[in-house]
Amino acid sequence: MLPDFFDSMVQLITRTSTDLPPDVRAAMGTALATEAPATRAGQALTIIAQNIDQAESCEGPICQDTGMPTFEVRVPVGANQIWMKQQIRNAIAEATTRGKLRPNSVDSITGENSGNNLGPGTPIVHFEQWEHDEIEVKLILKGGGCENTNAQYALPADLDHLGRADRTLDGVRKCILHAVWKAQGKGCSPGAVGVCIGGDRTSGYLHAKEQLFRTLDDTNPDPRLAAIEDAVMDAANQLTVGPMGFGGKTSLIGCKIGALNRLPASYFVSVAYDCWAFRRLGVTLDAVSGAITSWLYRDGDRRSNPMLTPEQLAAGFPRTGREVRLQAPLTDEQIRSLKVGDVVLVSGRMFTGRDAVHAHLMKHDPPVDLRGAVLYHCGPVVVKDGEGWRVTAAGPTTSIREEPYQADILERYGVRIVIGKGGMGAKTLAGLKESGAVYLNAVGGAAQFYARCITRVTGVSLLEFGTPEAMWHLEVVDFPAIVTMDAHGNSLHRDIETASGDRLHTVGG
Ligand code: SF4
């Protein structure tokens, strides 16, 4: 039965995780050309471009969060869907073993990671029959940071900076703009949105996600929806949220809208936000052998056009000469000399810690001395390397999830630097001031770029939480990031959110 099907699925998963499709590359190339190289936005986009090329050349995950694998499969009448689903599950486990996917499937009751990306609800596989002889499989890998910025509105509604959104297409436009503004840098902007008008709460989100299977450069066949897509793109890119929420000219690279009928009493607008690491590919398969007959969204086996020239790629992080070098562990004096906007290059020891570690530290002493330390909000992809470990992908995760814990951890254990993405809230900002610490925003999704700043894994603690949630002990050299919250009460995130809120009122109202 379909002897090549399993291999085809492993190929599809591998390529989706490691090689961004041409339409997304083109949109990111346009964004890169729009920003001046020495700005925060320009530096972030250059790191992203390097990361995209590095991932493709080493066949490593573009982002360490390889997301929720969602398959849309169309099969001829009579195809054995039960067998195919099992083969897809086997392929997911295989791709995880090969380090192309991070173990991402967590038992919601026990918190245990299954380790192979299999479990109730993972992966998501939808089947549909069609009147063709071949099989079509599309895959999207959408990570948690951007998934957490999805939004669903029930109209009519009152929206910050935009006023009332009625049950009209203009009300829909306002909801989408509001969702983009709310996301700021938390979903690793510039992002793309899939939108559903109508449906119920469940079908609306599903249909919104399905819109992300459209190419970024297509035109909506419904001229009414095409007009809103254009209007949203125009206004969203005047918000100045910018790459990673650093401020800048590109906040959105795509807006794709669909519609479903609704109940008379309901009017939902569902927005599925995807990050710049917009990983989506597809294949058609021979229905007898299961071999790949063509690729969707890309030009066959032709290598993707690189984002940068070999010289630009070799040049690494674009420096201005104003970067501040920091060597961990850090002192109070060093930290208080930093201010929002400083670009820093961190070297020395760094410890990862995300949700499970933060919850643990609220009740237990840390497994290592954290005085003066750098705490990195990161769930890396780590593989065994002989007796040791090797990090193959290590970008930052969304920091706001640690808001309830962070200030306490700073105070109790003397952490001096927190690195993550998307920024943190008022409680942490006060904690940074009180304890003498700073928050650094690294470039979200730049997993390959940052993995290359890690020279060694010196140990691991709390591995019982699973690979992404463990506390990894790392040695890093020249790890670049931007001070976005300092020890004097300043926050770039707060400033950009306020300024972009004013812009939202002007361009979206
Ligand atoms: S690029 Fe950012 S939002 Fe997207 S999967 Fe990676 S960490 Fe999550």
Short mmCIF file of C-alpha atoms and ligand atoms in Angstrom, two decimals:
data_model
loop_
_atom_site.label_atom_id
_atom_site.label_comp_id
_atom_site.label_asym_id
_atom_site.label_seq_id
_atom_site.Cartn_x
_atom_site.Cartn_y
_atom_site.Cartn_z
CA MET A 1 0.00 0.00 0.00
CA LEU A 2 1.51 3.38 -1.10
CA PRO A 3 5.13 2.28 -0.43
CA ASP A 4 6.54 5.83 -0.70
CA PHE A 5 3.89 7.63 1.36
CA PHE A 6 5.84 7.63 4.64
CA ASP A 7 9.03 8.99 3.01
CA SER A 8 7.01 11.65 1.21
CA MET A 9 5.54 12.81 4.51
CA VAL A 10 8.96 12.94 6.18
CA GLN A 11 10.21 15.04 3.24
CA LEU A 12 7.22 17.36 3.47
CA ILE A 13 7.64 17.87 7.22
CA THR A 14 11.40 18.40 6.93
CA ARG A 15 11.17 20.93 4.17
CA THR A 16 8.29 22.81 5.78
CA SER A 17 10.25 23.17 9.01
CA THR A 18 13.52 24.20 7.39
CA ASP A 19 12.87 26.06 4.12
CA LEU A 20 10.55 29.07 4.01
CA PRO A 21 8.34 29.14 0.87
CA PRO A 22 9.12 31.61 -1.95
CA ASP A 23 6.11 33.88 -1.38
CA VAL A 24 7.08 34.41 2.28
CA ARG A 25 10.74 34.92 1.33
CA ALA A 26 9.66 37.55 -1.21
CA ALA A 27 7.53 39.40 1.35
CA MET A 28 10.36 39.34 3.89
CA GLY A 29 12.80 40.50 1.20
CA THR A 30 10.55 43.50 0.53
CA ALA A 31 10.40 44.25 4.26
CA LEU A 32 14.20 44.06 4.50
CA ALA A 33 14.61 46.46 1.59
CA THR A 34 12.21 48.91 3.24
CA GLU A 35 14.09 49.39 6.51
CA ALA A 36 17.43 51.19 6.87
CA PRO A 37 20.09 48.59 7.87
CA ALA A 38 21.33 50.45 10.97
CA THR A 39 17.90 50.78 12.59
CA ARG A 40 16.53 48.32 15.15
CA ALA A 41 14.06 47.08 12.53
CA GLY A 42 16.81 46.76 9.91
CA GLN A 43 19.08 44.82 12.25
CA ALA A 44 16.24 42.49 13.24
CA LEU A 45 15.29 41.82 9.62
CA THR A 46 18.92 41.16 8.68
CA ILE A 47 19.16 38.58 11.46
CA ILE A 48 15.90 37.03 10.23
CA ALA A 49 17.22 36.89 6.65
CA GLN A 50 20.43 35.24 7.81
CA ASN A 51 18.43 32.79 9.85
CA ILE A 52 16.25 31.83 6.87
CA ASP A 53 19.33 31.11 4.74
CA GLN A 54 21.12 29.27 7.53
CA ALA A 55 18.12 27.03 8.17
CA GLU A 56 17.83 26.09 4.51
CA SER A 57 21.52 25.38 4.08
CA CYS A 58 21.86 23.14 7.16
CA GLU A 59 18.33 21.73 6.93
CA GLY A 60 17.68 22.87 10.51
CA PRO A 61 14.41 24.21 11.94
CA ILE A 62 13.81 27.85 10.97
CA CYS A 63 12.38 28.44 14.44
CA GLN A 64 12.87 26.25 17.52
CA ASP A 65 9.10 26.28 18.02
CA THR A 66 8.10 23.98 15.21
CA GLY A 67 4.49 24.50 16.15
CA MET A 68 1.34 22.48 15.88
CA PRO A 69 1.59 20.35 12.72
CA THR A 70 -1.69 20.77 10.84
CA PHE A 71 -2.27 18.65 7.73
CA GLU A 72 -4.98 19.21 5.14
CA VAL A 73 -5.27 16.07 3.01
CA ARG A 74 -7.39 15.61 -0.10
CA VAL A 75 -7.80 12.04 -1.30
CA PRO A 76 -9.52 10.19 -4.15
CA VAL A 77 -12.72 8.38 -3.29
CA GLY A 78 -11.91 5.05 -1.65
CA ALA A 79 -8.50 5.99 -0.20
CA ASN A 80 -7.69 4.44 3.17
CA GLN A 81 -7.64 7.44 5.48
CA ILE A 82 -7.04 5.40 8.66
CA TRP A 83 -3.80 3.99 7.23
CA MET A 84 -2.67 7.37 5.91
CA LYS A 85 -3.27 9.05 9.25
CA GLN A 86 -1.11 6.44 10.99
CA GLN A 87 1.65 6.95 8.42
CA ILE A 88 1.51 10.71 8.98
CA ARG A 89 1.84 10.11 12.72
CA ASN A 90 4.82 7.82 12.11
CA ALA A 91 6.41 10.48 9.90
CA ILE A 92 5.92 13.12 12.60
CA ALA A 93 7.67 10.90 15.15
CA GLU A 94 10.50 10.24 12.70
CA ALA A 95 10.98 13.94 11.91
CA THR A 96 11.11 14.62 15.67
CA THR A 97 13.81 11.97 16.13
CA ARG A 98 15.80 13.60 13.31
CA GLY A 99 15.60 17.01 15.07
CA LYS A 100 13.43 18.61 12.36
CA LEU A 101 10.59 19.09 14.86
CA ARG A 102 10.88 19.97 18.54
CA PRO A 103 8.94 17.69 20.91
CA ASN A 104 5.89 19.90 21.33
CA SER A 105 3.02 17.69 22.46
CA VAL A 106 2.27 18.19 26.16
CA ASP A 107 -0.31 16.33 28.25
CA SER A 108 -2.63 19.12 29.38
CA ILE A 109 -3.39 17.40 32.70
CA THR A 110 0.01 16.07 33.80
CA GLY A 111 2.22 18.54 31.92
CA GLU A 112 4.26 15.63 30.55
CA ASN A 113 5.80 16.00 27.10
CA SER A 114 5.21 12.90 24.96
CA GLY A 115 8.65 13.43 23.39
CA ASN A 116 7.59 12.49 19.86
CA ASN A 117 4.93 15.07 18.97
CA LEU A 118 2.19 12.47 19.22
CA GLY A 119 -0.75 12.60 21.59
CA PRO A 120 -4.45 13.35 21.71
CA GLY A 121 -5.02 16.13 19.15
CA THR A 122 -1.44 16.17 17.84
CA PRO A 123 -0.83 16.22 14.98
CA ILE A 124 -4.00 17.71 13.52
CA VAL A 125 -5.03 15.88 10.34
CA HIS A 126 -8.08 16.84 8.27
CA PHE A 127 -9.23 14.70 5.35
CA GLU A 128 -11.48 15.61 2.47
CA GLN A 129 -12.40 13.57 -0.60
CA TRP A 130 -12.08 15.02 -4.06
CA GLU A 131 -12.74 13.98 -7.65
CA HIS A 132 -9.09 13.69 -8.65
CA ASP A 133 -6.81 10.68 -8.98
CA GLU A 134 -3.89 12.05 -6.95
CA ILE A 135 -3.48 12.82 -3.26
CA GLU A 136 -2.77 16.35 -2.07
CA VAL A 137 -1.22 17.04 1.33
CA LYS A 138 -0.71 20.55 2.70
CA LEU A 139 1.06 21.24 5.98
CA ILE A 140 1.34 24.31 8.16
CA LEU A 141 3.57 24.58 11.25
CA LYS A 142 2.27 27.41 13.40
CA GLY A 143 4.06 28.11 16.66
CA GLY A 144 2.73 28.94 20.11
CA GLY A 145 3.83 32.58 20.22
CA CYS A 146 1.75 33.57 17.25
CA GLU A 147 -1.06 31.14 18.14
CA ASN A 148 -1.39 32.96 21.47
CA THR A 149 -2.01 36.23 19.61
CA ASN A 150 -5.02 34.86 17.71
CA ALA A 151 -8.15 36.84 18.44
CA GLN A 152 -11.88 36.32 18.09
CA TYR A 153 -14.39 39.19 18.16
CA ALA A 154 -18.16 39.08 18.58
CA LEU A 155 -19.70 42.06 16.82
CA PRO A 156 -20.84 44.66 17.59
CA ALA A 157 -17.93 45.53 19.87
CA ASP A 158 -16.09 48.56 21.20
CA LEU A 159 -12.41 48.44 20.34
CA ASP A 160 -9.50 50.42 21.85
CA HIS A 161 -8.56 53.38 19.66
CA LEU A 162 -11.12 52.42 17.00
CA GLY A 163 -14.49 52.91 18.62
CA ARG A 164 -17.46 50.77 17.66
CA ALA A 165 -17.10 47.92 15.21
CA ASP A 166 -20.52 47.19 13.71
CA ARG A 167 -21.74 44.06 11.94
CA THR A 168 -20.39 45.36 8.66
CA LEU A 169 -17.31 44.79 6.53
CA ASP A 170 -15.91 48.00 7.98
CA GLY A 171 -16.41 46.50 11.44
CA VAL A 172 -14.46 43.45 10.23
CA ARG A 173 -11.63 45.69 9.02
CA LYS A 174 -11.43 47.34 12.43
CA CYS A 175 -11.24 43.96 14.20
CA ILE A 176 -8.33 42.81 12.04
CA LEU A 177 -6.40 46.02 12.62
CA HIS A 178 -7.09 45.77 16.33
CA ALA A 179 -5.73 42.20 16.39
CA VAL A 180 -2.53 43.26 14.59
CA TRP A 181 -2.04 46.15 17.01
CA LYS A 182 -2.69 43.95 20.06
CA ALA A 183 -0.17 41.38 18.84
CA GLN A 184 2.65 43.98 18.80
CA GLY A 185 5.89 41.92 18.67
CA LYS A 186 4.57 38.98 20.68
CA GLY A 187 3.72 36.94 17.58
CA CYS A 188 7.11 37.72 15.95
CA SER A 189 6.01 40.43 13.59
CA PRO A 190 5.90 41.11 10.73
CA GLY A 191 3.15 38.51 10.58
CA ALA A 192 0.31 37.45 8.33
CA VAL A 193 -3.33 37.05 9.29
CA GLY A 194 -5.92 34.54 8.14
CA VAL A 195 -9.42 35.77 8.89
CA CYS A 196 -12.89 34.26 8.93
CA ILE A 197 -16.03 36.38 8.93
CA GLY A 198 -18.90 34.42 10.47
CA GLY A 199 -19.21 30.72 11.22
CA ASP A 200 -19.43 29.74 14.87
CA ARG A 201 -16.60 30.05 17.38
CA THR A 202 -15.08 26.72 16.31
CA SER A 203 -15.56 26.80 12.54
CA GLY A 204 -14.52 30.46 12.49
CA TYR A 205 -11.05 29.76 13.88
CA LEU A 206 -10.62 26.76 11.62
CA HIS A 207 -11.59 28.69 8.50
CA ALA A 208 -9.32 31.56 9.55
CA LYS A 209 -6.36 29.17 9.79
CA GLU A 210 -7.27 27.68 6.41
CA GLN A 211 -6.86 31.12 4.83
CA LEU A 212 -3.16 30.85 5.66
CA PHE A 213 -2.90 28.19 2.95
CA ARG A 214 -3.41 30.93 0.35
CA THR A 215 -0.23 32.44 -1.09
CA LEU A 216 0.66 35.90 0.17
CA ASP A 217 0.62 37.38 -3.33
CA ASP A 218 -2.77 36.06 -4.51
CA THR A 219 -5.90 38.19 -4.93
CA ASN A 220 -9.12 37.32 -3.18
CA PRO A 221 -11.67 36.21 -5.82
CA ASP A 222 -14.38 38.12 -3.93
CA PRO A 223 -13.76 41.83 -4.72
CA ARG A 224 -15.45 42.93 -1.48
CA LEU A 225 -13.00 40.87 0.58
CA ALA A 226 -10.09 41.84 -1.68
CA ALA A 227 -10.83 45.49 -0.90
CA ILE A 228 -10.70 44.87 2.86
CA GLU A 229 -7.49 42.87 2.52
CA ASP A 230 -5.88 45.82 0.72
CA ALA A 231 -7.22 48.33 3.24
CA VAL A 232 -5.91 46.29 6.17
CA MET A 233 -2.46 45.89 4.60
CA ASP A 234 -2.25 49.59 3.94
CA ALA A 235 -3.34 50.70 7.42
CA ALA A 236 -1.48 47.97 9.35
CA ASN A 237 1.80 48.98 7.77
CA GLN A 238 1.27 52.54 8.95
CA LEU A 239 0.97 51.45 12.59
CA THR A 240 4.78 51.47 13.07
CA VAL A 241 4.69 48.35 15.25
CA GLY A 242 7.47 47.05 13.00
CA PRO A 243 9.57 43.89 13.08
CA MET A 244 9.53 42.31 16.56
CA GLY A 245 7.55 45.31 17.81
CA PHE A 246 10.76 47.40 17.64
CA GLY A 247 9.04 50.09 15.56
CA GLY A 248 9.37 50.21 11.78
CA LYS A 249 7.60 50.24 8.47
CA THR A 250 6.51 46.61 8.11
CA SER A 251 4.07 45.12 10.59
CA LEU A 252 2.08 42.79 8.32
CA ILE A 253 3.09 40.75 5.26
CA GLY A 254 -0.31 39.28 4.41
CA CYS A 255 -4.05 39.48 5.06
CA LYS A 256 -6.29 36.69 3.74
CA ILE A 257 -10.01 36.75 4.45
CA GLY A 258 -12.72 34.12 4.00
CA ALA A 259 -16.37 34.03 5.04
CA LEU A 260 -18.82 31.42 6.34
CA ASN A 261 -22.51 31.74 6.94
CA ARG A 262 -23.47 32.47 10.54
CA LEU A 263 -26.40 32.22 12.90
CA PRO A 264 -28.55 35.36 12.96
CA ALA A 265 -27.58 36.03 16.58
CA SER A 266 -23.81 35.64 16.06
CA TYR A 267 -21.28 37.67 14.12
CA PHE A 268 -17.76 36.42 14.84
CA VAL A 269 -14.57 37.70 13.32
CA SER A 270 -11.80 35.16 13.90
CA VAL A 271 -8.19 36.14 13.31
CA ALA A 272 -5.39 33.57 13.02
CA TYR A 273 -2.05 35.38 13.34
CA ASP A 274 1.02 33.73 11.88
CA CYS A 275 4.56 34.97 12.42
CA TRP A 276 7.22 35.83 9.85
CA ALA A 277 8.35 32.18 10.16
CA PHE A 278 5.31 31.30 8.09
CA ARG A 279 6.02 27.64 7.41
CA ARG A 280 3.58 26.18 4.95
CA LEU A 281 4.16 23.79 2.07
CA GLY A 282 2.34 21.04 0.20
CA VAL A 283 2.80 18.12 -2.16
CA THR A 284 0.78 16.11 -4.62
CA LEU A 285 1.34 12.38 -4.49
CA ASP A 286 0.88 9.49 -6.87
CA ALA A 287 -2.17 7.65 -5.51
CA VAL A 288 -0.60 4.23 -6.16
CA SER A 289 2.97 4.70 -4.92
CA GLY A 290 2.56 7.70 -2.60
CA ALA A 291 5.65 9.29 -4.23
CA ILE A 292 5.82 13.08 -4.57
CA THR A 293 4.81 14.16 -8.09
CA SER A 294 4.94 17.91 -7.46
CA TRP A 295 5.49 20.52 -4.74
CA LEU A 296 2.94 23.21 -3.95
CA TYR A 297 3.97 26.80 -3.15
CA ARG A 298 7.45 26.21 -4.54
CA ASP A 299 9.22 25.58 -7.81
CA GLY A 300 9.78 21.83 -7.62
CA ASP A 301 13.17 20.80 -6.29
CA ARG A 302 14.79 24.05 -7.37
CA ARG A 303 16.75 25.56 -4.48
CA SER A 304 15.13 28.58 -2.87
CA ASN A 305 16.51 31.99 -3.78
CA PRO A 306 18.73 33.09 -0.90
CA MET A 307 17.68 36.12 1.12
CA LEU A 308 21.24 37.48 1.27
CA THR A 309 24.40 37.37 -0.83
CA PRO A 310 27.16 35.01 0.40
CA GLU A 311 29.13 38.09 1.55
CA GLN A 312 26.18 39.43 3.56
CA LEU A 313 25.64 36.01 5.07
CA ALA A 314 29.30 35.66 6.04
CA ALA A 315 29.33 39.17 7.55
CA GLY A 316 27.00 38.01 10.33
CA PHE A 317 25.21 40.43 12.65
CA PRO A 318 25.25 43.94 11.11
CA ARG A 319 27.21 46.02 13.64
CA THR A 320 27.23 49.78 13.99
CA GLY A 321 30.19 50.01 16.41
CA ARG A 322 27.89 51.24 19.18
CA GLU A 323 27.16 47.77 20.55
CA VAL A 324 27.82 47.20 24.27
CA ARG A 325 29.72 44.03 25.16
CA LEU A 326 28.58 42.25 28.31
CA GLN A 327 30.25 39.31 30.04
CA ALA A 328 28.16 37.25 32.46
CA PRO A 329 27.91 37.23 35.43
CA LEU A 330 26.88 40.91 35.56
CA THR A 331 27.11 43.52 38.31
CA ASP A 332 24.51 46.03 39.45
CA GLU A 333 26.64 48.88 38.09
CA GLN A 334 26.96 47.33 34.63
CA ILE A 335 23.24 46.78 34.43
CA ARG A 336 22.24 50.25 35.58
CA SER A 337 24.47 51.80 32.92
CA LEU A 338 22.30 50.27 30.20
CA LYS A 339 19.34 52.10 28.71
CA VAL A 340 16.50 51.28 26.36
CA GLY A 341 17.68 51.10 22.76
CA ASP A 342 21.20 49.86 23.54
CA VAL A 343 22.27 46.94 21.39
CA VAL A 344 24.28 44.47 23.46
CA LEU A 345 26.45 41.44 22.72
CA VAL A 346 26.26 38.98 25.60
CA SER A 347 29.00 36.43 26.28
CA GLY A 348 29.50 33.91 29.07
CA ARG A 349 27.08 31.63 30.89
CA MET A 350 23.39 31.68 30.14
CA PHE A 351 20.57 29.55 31.56
CA THR A 352 17.35 28.78 29.75
CA GLY A 353 14.07 28.91 31.62
CA ARG A 354 10.48 29.11 30.49
CA ASP A 355 7.07 28.21 31.89
CA ALA A 356 7.92 25.10 33.95
CA VAL A 357 11.19 26.52 35.28
CA HIS A 358 9.53 29.77 36.38
CA ALA A 359 6.73 27.92 38.16
CA HIS A 360 9.33 25.65 39.80
CA LEU A 361 11.47 28.56 41.02
CA MET A 362 8.51 30.03 42.85
CA LYS A 363 8.53 27.02 45.17
CA HIS A 364 12.10 25.67 45.06
CA ASP A 365 15.64 27.00 45.15
CA PRO A 366 17.31 27.15 41.74
CA PRO A 367 19.51 24.20 40.74
CA VAL A 368 22.34 26.66 39.93
CA ASP A 369 23.54 29.96 41.40
CA LEU A 370 21.63 32.66 39.50
CA ARG A 371 23.33 35.71 41.05
CA GLY A 372 24.37 38.04 38.23
CA ALA A 373 23.07 35.50 35.73
CA VAL A 374 21.43 35.68 32.33
CA LEU A 375 18.08 33.91 32.13
CA TYR A 376 17.00 33.12 28.59
CA HIS A 377 13.31 32.52 27.83
CA CYS A 378 13.94 29.76 25.34
CA GLY A 379 12.87 26.19 24.67
CA PRO A 380 15.68 24.99 22.42
CA VAL A 381 15.92 22.01 20.12
CA VAL A 382 18.70 19.93 21.67
CA VAL A 383 20.11 16.64 20.39
CA LYS A 384 22.40 14.12 22.05
CA ASP A 385 25.98 14.45 20.84
CA GLY A 386 28.04 11.56 22.17
CA GLU A 387 28.05 11.96 25.96
CA GLY A 388 26.98 15.59 25.69
CA TRP A 389 24.37 17.74 24.03
CA ARG A 390 24.20 20.03 21.02
CA VAL A 391 21.71 22.87 20.48
CA THR A 392 20.36 22.92 16.91
CA ALA A 393 17.80 25.73 17.28
CA ALA A 394 17.48 28.30 20.05
CA GLY A 395 15.44 31.45 19.46
CA PRO A 396 13.57 33.29 22.24
CA THR A 397 10.06 32.41 23.35
CA THR A 398 7.27 34.86 24.26
CA SER A 399 8.14 36.38 27.62
CA ILE A 400 4.79 37.74 28.75
CA ARG A 401 3.77 34.28 29.95
CA GLU A 402 6.30 34.65 32.78
CA GLU A 403 4.88 37.99 33.93
CA PRO A 404 3.31 36.56 37.11
CA TYR A 405 6.70 35.16 38.24
CA GLN A 406 9.47 37.27 36.82
CA ALA A 407 9.76 40.10 39.34
CA ASP A 408 9.83 37.63 42.27
CA ILE A 409 12.54 35.57 40.61
CA LEU A 410 14.66 38.63 39.97
CA GLU A 411 14.40 39.67 43.58
CA ARG A 412 14.89 36.25 45.15
CA TYR A 413 17.80 34.96 43.09
CA GLY A 414 19.64 38.02 41.74
CA VAL A 415 19.18 37.43 38.02
CA ARG A 416 20.54 40.48 36.15
CA ILE A 417 19.45 39.89 32.57
CA VAL A 418 16.29 38.37 31.20
CA ILE A 419 16.25 37.65 27.47
CA GLY A 420 13.08 36.85 25.54
CA LYS A 421 10.80 38.37 22.97
CA GLY A 422 7.68 40.49 22.90
CA GLY A 423 8.44 42.33 26.14
CA MET A 424 6.91 42.09 29.62
CA GLY A 425 4.45 44.05 31.70
CA ALA A 426 4.33 46.65 34.45
CA LYS A 427 5.09 44.24 37.31
CA THR A 428 8.32 43.06 35.68
CA LEU A 429 9.27 46.62 34.74
CA ALA A 430 8.99 47.62 38.40
CA GLY A 431 10.93 44.49 39.38
CA LEU A 432 13.77 45.34 36.99
CA LYS A 433 14.12 48.74 38.61
CA GLU A 434 13.92 47.38 42.13
CA SER A 435 16.40 44.54 41.61
CA GLY A 436 18.76 46.16 39.10
CA ALA A 437 18.10 44.05 36.03
CA VAL A 438 17.29 44.55 32.35
CA TYR A 439 15.12 42.84 29.78
CA LEU A 440 16.67 42.17 26.39
CA ASN A 441 14.58 41.45 23.31
CA ALA A 442 16.20 38.92 21.00
CA VAL A 443 14.87 38.35 17.49
CA GLY A 444 12.01 35.87 17.70
CA GLY A 445 12.23 32.87 15.41
CA ALA A 446 15.94 33.37 14.69
CA ALA A 447 16.67 29.90 15.99
CA GLN A 448 19.54 29.03 13.68
CA PHE A 449 21.19 32.40 14.11
CA TYR A 450 21.18 32.15 17.90
CA ALA A 451 22.16 28.48 17.93
CA ARG A 452 25.41 29.62 16.29
CA CYS A 453 26.08 31.98 19.22
CA ILE A 454 26.05 28.98 21.59
CA THR A 455 29.51 27.50 21.78
CA ARG A 456 28.83 24.78 24.34
CA VAL A 457 26.16 23.08 26.43
CA THR A 458 27.76 22.74 29.84
CA GLY A 459 24.90 21.01 31.62
CA VAL A 460 21.18 20.65 32.10
CA SER A 461 18.85 20.76 35.11
CA LEU A 462 15.19 19.84 35.49
CA LEU A 463 15.27 17.64 32.41
CA GLU A 464 12.24 15.86 33.84
CA PHE A 465 10.19 18.80 32.48
CA GLY A 466 11.06 17.72 28.91
CA THR A 467 13.62 19.12 26.48
CA PRO A 468 11.99 22.50 25.75
CA GLU A 469 11.16 23.18 29.43
CA ALA A 470 14.43 22.04 31.03
CA MET A 471 17.03 24.51 32.30
CA TRP A 472 19.94 24.29 29.86
CA HIS A 473 23.34 25.66 30.89
CA LEU A 474 24.90 27.34 27.87
CA GLU A 475 28.11 29.15 26.99
CA VAL A 476 27.48 31.93 24.48
CA VAL A 477 29.64 34.38 22.56
CA ASP A 478 28.42 37.73 21.20
CA PHE A 479 24.72 36.93 21.53
CA PRO A 480 23.03 40.09 20.14
CA ALA A 481 19.86 41.59 21.61
CA ILE A 482 18.33 44.98 22.30
CA VAL A 483 17.63 46.51 25.70
CA THR A 484 13.90 47.09 25.53
CA MET A 485 13.21 47.43 29.30
CA ASP A 486 15.87 48.97 31.51
CA ALA A 487 16.53 49.35 35.23
CA HIS A 488 15.26 52.94 35.22
CA GLY A 489 11.60 52.23 34.49
CA ASN A 490 11.76 52.67 30.70
CA SER A 491 10.08 50.27 28.28
CA LEU A 492 10.29 50.37 24.51
CA HIS A 493 7.29 48.01 24.37
CA ARG A 494 5.12 50.40 26.35
CA ASP A 495 6.25 53.32 24.18
CA ILE A 496 5.62 51.50 20.88
CA GLU A 497 2.24 50.23 22.05
CA THR A 498 1.18 53.76 22.99
CA ALA A 499 2.49 55.34 19.79
CA SER A 500 1.01 52.63 17.56
CA GLY A 501 -2.29 52.97 19.44
CA ASP A 502 -2.37 56.64 18.46
CA ARG A 503 -1.59 55.64 14.87
CA LEU A 504 -4.36 53.04 15.00
CA HIS A 505 -6.82 55.78 15.87
CA THR A 506 -5.57 57.92 12.96
CA VAL A 507 -5.32 55.34 10.19
CA GLY A 508 -7.97 52.82 11.27
CA GLY A 509 -10.84 54.79 12.75
S1 SF4 B 1 8.85 32.86 14.89
FE1 SF4 B 1 8.13 33.49 16.92
S2 SF4 B 1 5.90 33.21 16.92
FE2 SF4 B 1 6.76 32.09 15.18
S3 SF4 B 1 6.97 30.02 15.94
FE3 SF4 B 1 8.93 31.05 16.22
S4 SF4 B 1 8.88 31.91 18.30
FE4 SF4 B 1 6.79 31.35 17.74
#
